[in-house]
Coordinates of C-alpha atoms in Angstrom, one line a residue:
M7 CA 90.4 103.4 129.9
K8 CA 90.1 105.0 126.5
T9 CA 88.5 108.5 126.3
V10 CA 86.2 109.0 123.3
R11 CA 86.5 112.5 121.9
H12 CA 83.5 114.4 120.6
G13 CA 82.3 115.7 117.2
Y14 CA 81.9 119.4 116.3
F15 CA 78.9 121.7 116.0
F16 CA 78.6 124.0 113.0
W17 CA 76.2 126.8 113.4
G18 CA 75.7 128.3 109.9
S19 CA 73.9 131.4 108.9
M20 CA 70.6 129.5 108.3
G21 CA 70.7 127.3 111.4
L22 CA 72.5 124.6 113.2
L23 CA 74.6 121.9 111.4
A24 CA 76.0 119.2 113.6
V25 CA 78.9 117.5 111.9
L26 CA 78.9 114.1 113.5
G27 CA 81.7 111.7 114.2
V28 CA 83.7 110.5 117.2
N29 CA 87.4 111.0 117.4
G30 CA 89.2 108.2 119.1
C31 CA 87.0 105.5 117.5
S32 CA 86.1 104.5 114.0
G33 CA 82.7 106.0 113.8
A34 CA 81.4 107.4 110.5
T35 CA 80.4 111.0 110.0
G36 CA 77.1 112.5 109.0
T37 CA 75.1 115.7 109.3
T38 CA 71.8 117.0 110.7
S39 CA 70.2 120.4 110.8
V40 CA 67.8 122.4 112.9
T41 CA 66.3 125.6 111.5
G42 CA 66.6 128.9 113.3
K43 CA 68.3 132.1 112.4
R44 CA 70.7 134.0 114.7
K45 CA 71.0 137.8 115.1
N46 CA 74.1 139.6 114.0
T47 CA 76.6 141.1 116.4
A48 CA 79.1 144.0 115.8
I49 CA 82.8 143.4 115.2
T50 CA 85.3 145.7 116.7
S51 CA 88.2 147.2 114.8
S52 CA 90.4 144.6 116.3
G53 CA 88.4 141.9 114.8
T54 CA 87.0 140.5 118.0
A55 CA 83.3 139.9 118.7
T56 CA 81.8 142.5 121.0
R57 CA 79.9 139.7 122.8
S58 CA 82.6 137.5 124.4
L59 CA 82.6 134.4 126.4
N60 CA 81.1 134.6 129.9
P61 CA 82.6 132.2 132.4
S62 CA 79.7 132.6 134.8
A63 CA 77.2 131.8 132.0
V64 CA 79.2 128.8 131.0
I65 CA 79.1 127.3 134.5
T66 CA 75.4 128.2 135.0
A67 CA 74.4 126.5 131.7
H68 CA 76.4 123.4 132.3
N69 CA 75.1 123.0 135.9
K70 CA 71.5 123.4 134.7
W71 CA 71.9 120.3 132.6
R72 CA 73.8 118.5 135.2
A73 CA 71.2 119.2 137.9
K74 CA 68.5 117.5 135.7
V75 CA 70.3 114.2 136.1
G76 CA 71.4 114.8 139.7
V77 CA 75.1 115.2 139.3
P78 CA 77.3 117.8 141.1
G79 CA 78.0 121.1 139.5
L80 CA 81.2 122.1 137.7
K81 CA 83.7 124.8 138.7
W82 CA 85.5 127.1 136.4
S83 CA 89.2 126.3 135.7
D84 CA 91.5 129.1 134.5
I85 CA 94.0 126.5 133.5
L86 CA 91.5 124.7 131.2
A87 CA 90.4 128.1 129.9
K88 CA 94.0 129.0 129.0
R89 CA 94.4 125.6 127.2
S90 CA 91.1 126.1 125.4
K91 CA 92.1 129.6 124.3
S92 CA 95.3 128.4 122.9
W93 CA 93.6 125.7 120.9
A94 CA 90.7 127.9 119.8
K95 CA 93.3 130.4 118.4
T96 CA 95.2 127.7 116.7
L97 CA 92.0 126.5 115.0
A98 CA 90.9 130.0 114.1
G99 CA 94.2 130.7 112.4
R100 CA 93.3 128.2 109.7
C101 CA 89.5 128.2 110.4
I102 CA 89.4 124.4 110.8
M103 CA 87.7 122.0 113.2
K104 CA 89.9 119.5 114.9
H105 CA 90.3 118.1 118.4
S106 CA 93.4 118.8 120.3
H107 CA 93.7 115.3 121.7
G108 CA 95.0 117.0 124.8
E109 CA 94.8 114.0 127.2
P110 CA 93.8 113.7 130.0
Y111 CA 91.1 116.2 129.3
G112 CA 87.7 116.0 127.6
E113 CA 86.8 118.6 124.9
N114 CA 83.7 120.0 123.1
I115 CA 84.1 122.3 120.1
F116 CA 81.5 124.6 118.5
Y117 CA 81.7 126.4 115.2
A118 CA 79.5 129.3 114.1
G119 CA 79.8 130.5 110.5
P120 CA 79.7 134.2 109.7
L121 CA 76.6 136.0 108.3
T122 CA 77.0 138.0 105.1
Q123 CA 75.5 141.5 105.1
T124 CA 74.9 143.6 101.9
D125 CA 75.1 147.4 102.2
P126 CA 73.0 149.8 100.1
S127 CA 75.8 150.0 97.5
G128 CA 75.9 146.3 97.0
G129 CA 79.1 145.6 99.0
K130 CA 79.2 142.5 101.1
T131 CA 80.7 142.2 104.6
N132 CA 81.0 139.1 106.8
V133 CA 79.8 139.7 110.4
S134 CA 79.9 137.4 113.4
Q135 CA 76.7 135.8 114.7
Q136 CA 75.4 136.9 118.0
I137 CA 75.9 133.7 120.0
S138 CA 76.2 133.6 123.8
S139 CA 78.0 131.2 126.1
K140 CA 74.6 129.9 127.1
D141 CA 73.6 129.2 123.5
V142 CA 76.7 127.1 123.0
V143 CA 76.3 125.0 126.1
N144 CA 72.6 124.6 125.5
T145 CA 73.2 123.4 122.0
W146 CA 75.2 120.6 123.4
G147 CA 72.7 120.0 126.2
E148 CA 69.9 119.7 123.7
E149 CA 71.5 116.5 122.4
K150 CA 69.8 114.9 125.5
K151 CA 66.9 113.9 123.2
W152 CA 69.2 111.5 121.3
Y153 CA 70.8 109.9 124.4
D154 CA 69.3 106.6 125.6
Y155 CA 70.4 105.8 129.1
R156 CA 69.3 102.2 129.1
S157 CA 71.5 101.3 126.1
N158 CA 74.0 104.0 126.9
S159 CA 74.1 105.0 123.3
C160 CA 72.9 107.7 120.8
H161 CA 69.8 107.3 118.8
G162 CA 68.8 109.7 116.0
G163 CA 71.8 112.0 116.3
E164 CA 75.0 112.8 118.1
C165 CA 74.9 112.9 121.9
G166 CA 78.6 112.9 122.9
H167 CA 78.7 116.6 123.6
Y168 CA 75.7 116.2 126.0
T169 CA 77.2 113.2 127.8
Q170 CA 80.4 115.2 128.4
V171 CA 78.4 118.1 129.8
I172 CA 76.7 115.9 132.3
W173 CA 79.5 113.4 133.0
K174 CA 79.4 112.8 136.7
D175 CA 83.1 112.5 137.3
T176 CA 83.9 115.8 135.6
T177 CA 84.5 118.5 138.1
E178 CA 86.0 121.5 136.2
V179 CA 85.6 123.2 132.8
G180 CA 87.3 126.1 131.1
C181 CA 86.3 127.6 127.7
A182 CA 87.4 130.1 125.1
M183 CA 86.3 131.6 121.8
A184 CA 88.3 132.8 118.9
L185 CA 87.4 134.4 115.5
C186 CA 88.6 133.3 112.1
K187 CA 89.6 135.9 109.5
N188 CA 86.1 135.7 108.0
N189 CA 84.5 136.3 111.5
A190 CA 83.4 132.7 112.0
Q191 CA 83.6 131.7 115.6
I192 CA 85.3 128.7 117.2
W193 CA 84.4 127.9 120.8
V194 CA 86.4 125.3 122.8
C195 CA 85.6 123.9 126.2
Q196 CA 87.9 121.4 128.0
Y197 CA 87.0 119.3 130.9
K198 CA 88.6 117.6 133.9
E199 CA 88.0 114.7 134.4
P200 CA 87.2 113.7 130.8
G201 CA 83.9 112.1 130.0
N202 CA 82.7 109.5 127.4
L203 CA 84.9 106.7 128.7
R204 CA 84.2 103.5 126.9
G205 CA 82.0 101.1 128.8
K206 CA 80.9 103.7 131.4
R207 CA 77.6 105.6 131.8
P208 CA 77.7 109.4 132.4
Y209 CA 76.0 109.0 135.7

């Protein structure tokens, strides 16, 4: 059974950009946007966001969406979190978006571009957006509006992140976030068992 990997989310300074496309199949790519500005967050001297990933919030957010369709909740996996951290750091090193293809796990990726602040003297500084673990998972969950259960397909936008979040057979998740040199954020979540298997519904 082939696992279909998911597209990426790009959260830019002026809103959400979903870069569509399904790795593992020949789907075309496209973009869509939702308006909404995010607040800034401070960056420490070590270059890490002061607001870090919260495992409890990740689980709570996932399980909220899963409860809506009557599937069991997920548990946190330190193993998957370690894998996600390794891959997030790899991506952040070049600030690129690419799936790890780390079978047999599923994977969702989220990118949040930096905000540029101008100081009184005219100098510009890139700062990281204030994005929480809940924000990231809920962005994926909100793809529900594009998922049609009857045809088991997406209509009007990408929905593969959502179907992975609610995939009935998935039992564990582990996530991590890393910063690019320009303070863009890359979030990675990996899942066991993987979702989006061809020919199967999520629940």
